[in-house]
């Protein structure tokens, strides 16, 4: 049972009060939603997989100097993060035409874009997260021009890094969504990467077969989502293939932390 104070509950995650001021605990649920909550399901094991996949990606990004909210993984479903003031924007980076871009501009899915494209969406469920321009963002004060520049620079660095990371394991990074937050250090404000990066927030296609290895499997009723996420985790080196499953048929994860599984 969780007796910590719940700060916020989203569609796929819960944020709890952290052990120290300025920290939070990010808990990954098994819930999957799509089409602005019209479609919902529980996919057993998804939260565990996303926790590990996001952990390895954020750790690698920290290592190359991209500031993130990630501090450490606590157990199978939870990570300790820095508390940030979330900027109410979804920043999408696209390398290949798919999803809403294909629909909006009539582009064939799978077409390599002439260059990486960044888009902003206003985080507002009631409105279905509408796409917005820099003009809207600055006029309504969601972020300052300098913050937009910083988010765009970070988003492109993250994209360059992730394209290479996934290419190396036979996966094409089609597009992804990130969120940023503000932190204050000695009266200085900084923007850092927040939220998660997982197959819930990326389009990942197998390089050889173009099989979808992401949440589109749920959006498009294709089935096999957990198996696909497991395959992403396996290729990233966070799934242990040799060890038998500890509990039933759930995913088997490499444990690098003695507190693993405590809250499971
Ligand atoms: N995305 C996301 N959360 C959202 C909307 C989009 O993580 O609320 C991700 C999505 O998984 C994809 C990218 O952002 O990797 C671009 O999504 P798109 O705009 O094509 O929207 P969709 O077709 O998913 O509605």
Tab-separated table of C-alpha atoms and ligand atoms in Angstrom:
chain	number	residue	atom	x	y	z
A	1	UNK	CA	0.000	0.000	0.000
A	2	UNK	CA	1.095	3.526	-0.723
A	3	UNK	CA	0.647	5.902	2.186
A	4	UNK	CA	2.675	8.772	0.744
A	5	UNK	CA	0.968	11.987	-0.185
A	6	UNK	CA	-0.193	11.959	-3.763
A	7	UNK	CA	0.718	15.182	-5.540
A	8	UNK	CA	-0.691	14.468	-8.992
A	9	UNK	CA	-2.248	11.575	-10.894
A	10	UNK	CA	-1.954	11.478	-14.677
A	11	UNK	CA	-3.045	8.901	-17.235
A	12	UNK	CA	-0.026	6.607	-16.964
A	13	UNK	CA	1.837	7.915	-13.917
A	14	UNK	CA	1.344	9.096	-10.353
A	15	UNK	CA	3.564	11.617	-8.574
A	16	UNK	CA	4.044	11.263	-4.814
A	17	UNK	CA	5.775	13.488	-2.324
A	18	UNK	CA	9.487	12.644	-2.228
A	19	UNK	CA	11.678	11.841	0.789
A	20	UNK	CA	13.360	15.280	0.712
A	21	UNK	CA	12.180	18.752	-0.218
A	22	UNK	CA	12.526	19.357	-3.934
A	23	UNK	CA	12.085	15.669	-4.801
A	24	UNK	CA	9.116	13.596	-5.958
A	25	UNK	CA	8.491	9.913	-6.599
A	26	UNK	CA	7.304	9.110	-10.123
A	27	UNK	CA	5.234	5.894	-10.207
A	28	UNK	CA	4.564	4.166	-13.544
A	29	UNK	CA	1.099	2.579	-13.857
A	30	UNK	CA	-0.040	-0.135	-16.273
A	31	UNK	CA	-2.811	2.092	-17.658
A	32	UNK	CA	-2.805	2.833	-21.372
A	33	UNK	CA	-4.948	5.600	-22.807
A	34	UNK	CA	-5.373	7.023	-26.283
A	35	UNK	CA	-7.489	9.491	-28.221
A	36	UNK	CA	-7.752	11.889	-25.305
A	37	UNK	CA	-8.857	9.196	-22.856
A	38	UNK	CA	-11.611	7.713	-25.062
A	39	UNK	CA	-9.753	4.433	-25.103
A	40	UNK	CA	-8.396	2.882	-21.922
A	41	UNK	CA	-6.885	-0.464	-20.922
A	42	UNK	CA	-4.682	-2.027	-18.288
A	43	UNK	CA	-1.641	-3.695	-19.831
A	44	UNK	CA	0.077	-5.746	-17.165
A	45	UNK	CA	3.771	-5.018	-16.931
A	46	UNK	CA	3.799	-1.834	-19.028
A	47	UNK	CA	4.648	0.408	-16.060
A	48	UNK	CA	7.584	-1.804	-15.052
A	49	UNK	CA	8.965	-1.746	-18.592
A	50	UNK	CA	8.533	2.015	-19.061
A	51	UNK	CA	10.215	2.684	-15.703
A	52	UNK	CA	13.308	0.752	-16.839
A	53	UNK	CA	13.350	2.060	-20.411
A	54	UNK	CA	12.943	5.671	-19.274
A	55	UNK	CA	15.595	5.146	-16.575
A	56	UNK	CA	18.232	3.996	-19.049
A	57	UNK	CA	17.439	6.768	-21.525
A	58	UNK	CA	17.475	9.538	-18.887
A	59	UNK	CA	20.693	8.122	-17.378
A	60	UNK	CA	22.388	8.182	-20.778
A	61	UNK	CA	21.121	11.712	-21.442
A	62	UNK	CA	22.462	12.860	-18.044
A	63	UNK	CA	25.816	11.305	-19.012
A	64	UNK	CA	26.043	13.390	-22.188
A	65	UNK	CA	25.149	16.564	-20.309
A	66	UNK	CA	21.430	16.899	-21.001
A	67	UNK	CA	19.975	18.046	-17.665
A	68	UNK	CA	17.044	15.861	-16.549
A	69	UNK	CA	14.812	15.461	-13.513
A	70	UNK	CA	15.893	11.823	-13.033
A	71	UNK	CA	17.802	11.089	-9.804
A	72	UNK	CA	17.593	7.301	-9.382
A	73	UNK	CA	15.305	4.337	-9.753
A	74	UNK	CA	13.772	3.242	-6.457
A	75	UNK	CA	12.084	-0.033	-7.397
A	76	UNK	CA	10.266	-1.798	-10.229
A	77	UNK	CA	7.725	0.963	-10.779
A	78	UNK	CA	9.162	4.057	-9.187
A	79	UNK	CA	11.929	6.571	-9.629
A	80	UNK	CA	13.113	9.486	-7.543
A	81	UNK	CA	12.967	12.718	-9.516
A	82	UNK	CA	13.602	16.416	-8.972
A	83	UNK	CA	10.500	18.494	-8.504
A	84	UNK	CA	10.110	20.936	-11.388
A	85	UNK	CA	7.576	23.503	-12.501
A	86	UNK	CA	6.249	21.835	-15.613
A	87	UNK	CA	6.069	24.021	-18.712
A	88	UNK	CA	2.580	23.270	-20.109
A	89	UNK	CA	3.840	22.204	-23.535
A	90	UNK	CA	4.396	18.891	-25.275
A	91	UNK	CA	7.462	19.217	-27.482
A	92	UNK	CA	7.320	16.765	-30.390
A	93	UNK	CA	10.349	16.016	-32.566
A	94	UNK	CA	9.775	14.232	-35.871
A	95	UNK	CA	12.229	12.527	-38.210
A	96	UNK	CA	9.778	10.501	-40.290
A	97	UNK	CA	6.187	11.296	-41.317
A	98	UNK	CA	3.584	9.465	-39.190
A	99	UNK	CA	0.513	9.998	-37.046
A	100	UNK	CA	-1.036	13.448	-36.916
A	101	UNK	CA	1.602	14.989	-39.233
A	102	UNK	CA	0.800	12.518	-42.000
A	103	UNK	CA	-2.909	13.233	-41.594
A	104	UNK	CA	-2.565	17.000	-41.395
A	105	UNK	CA	-0.261	17.409	-44.404
A	106	UNK	CA	-1.208	14.325	-46.409
A	107	UNK	CA	2.254	12.800	-46.150
A	108	UNK	CA	2.821	9.104	-46.679
A	109	UNK	CA	3.659	7.338	-43.398
A	110	UNK	CA	7.329	6.381	-43.351
A	111	UNK	CA	8.573	9.238	-45.519
A	112	UNK	CA	11.898	10.539	-44.218
A	113	UNK	CA	11.455	14.264	-43.478
A	114	UNK	CA	13.854	16.749	-45.162
A	115	UNK	CA	15.058	17.664	-41.665
A	116	UNK	CA	13.958	17.075	-38.095
A	117	UNK	CA	10.856	19.101	-37.269
A	118	UNK	CA	9.875	20.412	-33.841
A	119	UNK	CA	6.252	21.088	-32.924
A	120	UNK	CA	4.628	22.436	-29.768
A	121	UNK	CA	1.300	21.321	-28.324
A	122	UNK	CA	-0.470	23.046	-25.431
A	123	UNK	CA	-1.024	20.556	-22.577
A	124	UNK	CA	-4.759	20.828	-22.019
A	125	UNK	CA	-6.756	17.584	-22.000
A	126	UNK	CA	-10.111	19.404	-22.254
A	127	UNK	CA	-8.962	20.820	-25.605
A	128	UNK	CA	-7.235	17.647	-26.812
A	129	UNK	CA	-3.729	19.188	-26.603
A	130	UNK	CA	-3.962	21.595	-29.581
A	131	UNK	CA	-0.885	22.421	-31.657
A	132	UNK	CA	0.384	25.947	-30.937
A	133	UNK	CA	2.995	28.269	-32.414
A	134	UNK	CA	5.758	30.246	-30.721
A	135	UNK	CA	3.469	33.281	-31.035
A	136	UNK	CA	0.803	31.614	-28.883
A	137	UNK	CA	3.389	30.398	-26.380
A	138	UNK	CA	4.887	33.830	-25.790
A	139	UNK	CA	1.619	35.790	-26.048
A	140	UNK	CA	-0.047	33.647	-23.376
A	141	UNK	CA	3.107	33.484	-21.266
A	142	UNK	CA	3.508	29.695	-21.232
A	143	UNK	CA	7.226	30.139	-21.910
A	144	UNK	CA	9.570	33.046	-22.687
A	145	UNK	CA	11.301	33.323	-26.091
A	146	UNK	CA	14.629	32.325	-24.499
A	147	UNK	CA	13.004	29.285	-22.904
A	148	UNK	CA	11.574	28.246	-26.278
A	149	UNK	CA	15.088	28.457	-27.787
A	150	UNK	CA	16.491	26.396	-24.941
A	151	UNK	CA	13.768	23.740	-25.275
A	152	UNK	CA	14.352	23.520	-29.030
A	153	UNK	CA	18.117	23.142	-28.591
A	154	UNK	CA	17.663	20.472	-25.941
A	155	UNK	CA	15.018	18.669	-28.020
A	156	UNK	CA	17.375	18.493	-31.013
A	157	UNK	CA	20.272	17.238	-28.873
A	158	UNK	CA	17.995	14.601	-27.374
A	159	UNK	CA	16.848	13.652	-30.871
A	160	UNK	CA	20.404	13.320	-32.237
A	161	UNK	CA	21.372	11.147	-29.314
A	162	UNK	CA	18.248	8.955	-29.422
A	163	UNK	CA	18.351	8.462	-33.209
A	164	UNK	CA	21.876	7.019	-32.808
A	165	UNK	CA	21.051	5.006	-29.713
A	166	UNK	CA	18.060	3.331	-31.391
A	167	UNK	CA	19.774	2.906	-34.767
A	168	UNK	CA	22.457	0.906	-32.976
A	169	UNK	CA	19.840	-1.581	-31.778
A	170	UNK	CA	17.958	-1.882	-35.057
A	171	UNK	CA	15.188	0.632	-34.326
A	172	UNK	CA	14.112	3.664	-36.357
A	173	UNK	CA	13.119	6.644	-34.180
A	174	UNK	CA	10.175	8.085	-36.091
A	175	UNK	CA	9.102	10.753	-33.584
A	176	UNK	CA	8.777	11.371	-29.865
A	177	UNK	CA	7.318	13.757	-27.311
A	178	UNK	CA	9.140	15.361	-24.392
A	179	UNK	CA	8.218	17.753	-21.611
A	180	UNK	CA	10.411	20.255	-19.816
A	181	UNK	CA	10.327	21.882	-16.397
A	182	UNK	CA	11.922	24.803	-14.580
A	183	UNK	CA	14.205	24.454	-11.562
A	184	UNK	CA	15.851	27.207	-9.532
A	185	UNK	CA	19.482	26.963	-8.436
A	186	UNK	CA	20.894	29.943	-6.485
A	187	UNK	CA	18.285	32.292	-7.933
A	188	UNK	CA	19.114	31.036	-11.420
A	189	UNK	CA	16.355	29.378	-13.386
A	190	UNK	CA	17.203	26.368	-15.557
A	191	UNK	CA	15.187	24.227	-17.901
A	192	UNK	CA	15.552	20.482	-17.513
A	193	UNK	CA	14.010	17.450	-19.200
A	194	UNK	CA	11.083	16.009	-17.195
A	195	UNK	CA	8.354	13.341	-17.556
A	196	UNK	CA	9.465	10.141	-19.345
A	197	UNK	CA	10.847	8.819	-22.622
A	198	UNK	CA	9.435	5.381	-23.353
A	199	UNK	CA	7.563	3.513	-26.097
A	200	UNK	CA	4.454	5.309	-24.761
A	201	UNK	CA	5.879	8.623	-25.968
A	202	UNK	CA	7.963	7.572	-29.002
A	203	UNK	CA	7.266	5.956	-32.350
A	204	UNK	CA	9.774	3.139	-32.726
A	205	UNK	CA	9.856	0.984	-35.852
A	206	UNK	CA	12.019	-2.079	-36.316
A	207	UNK	CA	14.704	-1.061	-38.858
A	208	UNK	CA	14.362	-4.261	-40.915
A	209	UNK	CA	10.681	-5.139	-40.751
A	210	UNK	CA	9.160	-1.697	-39.908
A	211	UNK	CA	7.142	-3.472	-37.182
A	212	UNK	CA	5.746	-1.001	-34.679
A	213	UNK	CA	7.331	-1.317	-31.226
A	214	UNK	CA	5.382	1.457	-29.461
A	215	UNK	CA	1.978	2.636	-28.236
A	216	UNK	CA	0.565	2.663	-31.781
A	217	UNK	CA	0.046	-1.085	-31.190
A	218	UNK	CA	-2.554	-0.081	-28.592
A	219	UNK	CA	-3.940	2.922	-30.535
A	220	UNK	CA	-4.434	0.703	-33.595
A	221	UNK	CA	-5.624	-2.459	-31.757
A	222	UNK	CA	-2.699	-4.486	-33.066
A	223	UNK	CA	-2.046	-6.428	-29.845
A	224	UNK	CA	1.409	-7.547	-28.746
A	225	UNK	CA	2.240	-4.290	-26.977
A	226	UNK	CA	3.932	-5.824	-23.949
A	227	UNK	CA	5.995	-8.135	-26.163
A	228	UNK	CA	7.073	-5.132	-28.261
A	229	UNK	CA	8.047	-3.051	-25.192
A	230	UNK	CA	9.914	-6.093	-23.835
A	231	UNK	CA	11.830	-6.316	-27.097
A	232	UNK	CA	12.782	-2.608	-26.859
A	233	UNK	CA	13.955	-3.187	-23.268
A	234	UNK	CA	15.856	-6.316	-24.307
A	235	UNK	CA	17.686	-4.492	-27.100
A	236	UNK	CA	18.515	-1.640	-24.715
A	237	UNK	CA	20.069	-4.260	-22.435
A	238	UNK	CA	17.670	-3.949	-19.500
A	239	UNK	CA	15.885	-7.305	-19.888
A	240	UNK	CA	17.581	-10.395	-18.541
A	241	UNK	CA	16.878	-13.235	-20.943
A	242	UNK	CA	18.521	-15.998	-18.903
A	243	UNK	CA	16.920	-15.607	-15.546
A	244	UNK	CA	13.525	-17.253	-14.962
A	245	UNK	CA	10.647	-14.900	-14.212
A	246	UNK	CA	10.335	-14.181	-10.495
A	247	UNK	CA	6.556	-13.854	-10.554
A	248	UNK	CA	4.441	-15.660	-13.080
A	249	UNK	CA	4.737	-14.582	-16.677
A	250	UNK	CA	5.602	-10.912	-16.142
A	251	UNK	CA	8.676	-9.377	-17.744
A	252	UNK	CA	12.001	-10.355	-16.210
A	253	UNK	CA	14.152	-7.345	-15.524
A	254	UNK	CA	17.833	-7.005	-14.769
A	255	UNK	CA	18.139	-5.861	-11.171
A	256	UNK	CA	20.817	-3.323	-10.350
A	257	UNK	CA	19.179	-2.055	-7.203
A	258	UNK	CA	18.696	-3.955	-3.952
A	259	UNK	CA	15.342	-2.305	-3.259
A	260	UNK	CA	13.960	-3.709	-6.511
A	261	UNK	CA	10.391	-4.853	-6.347
A	262	UNK	CA	9.599	-3.553	-2.869
A	263	UNK	CA	6.422	-1.820	-3.872
A	264	UNK	CA	5.308	-4.484	-6.331
B	1	LIG	N1	2.652	11.766	-28.197
B	1	LIG	C1	2.626	11.564	-26.835
B	1	LIG	N2	1.569	12.079	-26.118
B	1	LIG	C2	0.562	12.780	-26.688
B	1	LIG	C3	0.591	12.968	-28.091
B	1	LIG	C4	1.647	12.449	-28.806
B	1	LIG	O1	3.530	10.964	-26.263
B	1	LIG	O2	-0.347	13.232	-25.981
B	1	LIG	C5	3.783	11.243	-28.981
B	1	LIG	C6	3.360	10.100	-29.876
B	1	LIG	O3	3.556	8.864	-29.238
B	1	LIG	C7	4.293	10.253	-31.055
B	1	LIG	C8	4.581	11.753	-31.110
B	1	LIG	O4	4.241	12.277	-29.832
B	1	LIG	O5	5.518	9.572	-30.790
B	1	LIG	C9	3.796	12.489	-32.195
B	1	LIG	O6	2.435	12.179	-32.063
B	1	LIG	P1	1.338	12.712	-33.091
B	1	LIG	O7	1.308	14.207	-33.043
B	1	LIG	O8	1.575	12.095	-34.420
B	1	LIG	O9	-0.034	12.316	-32.471
B	1	LIG	P2	-0.850	10.945	-32.525
B	1	LIG	O10	-0.880	10.499	-33.942
B	1	LIG	O11	-0.106	10.043	-31.608
B	1	LIG	O12	-2.170	11.389	-31.983
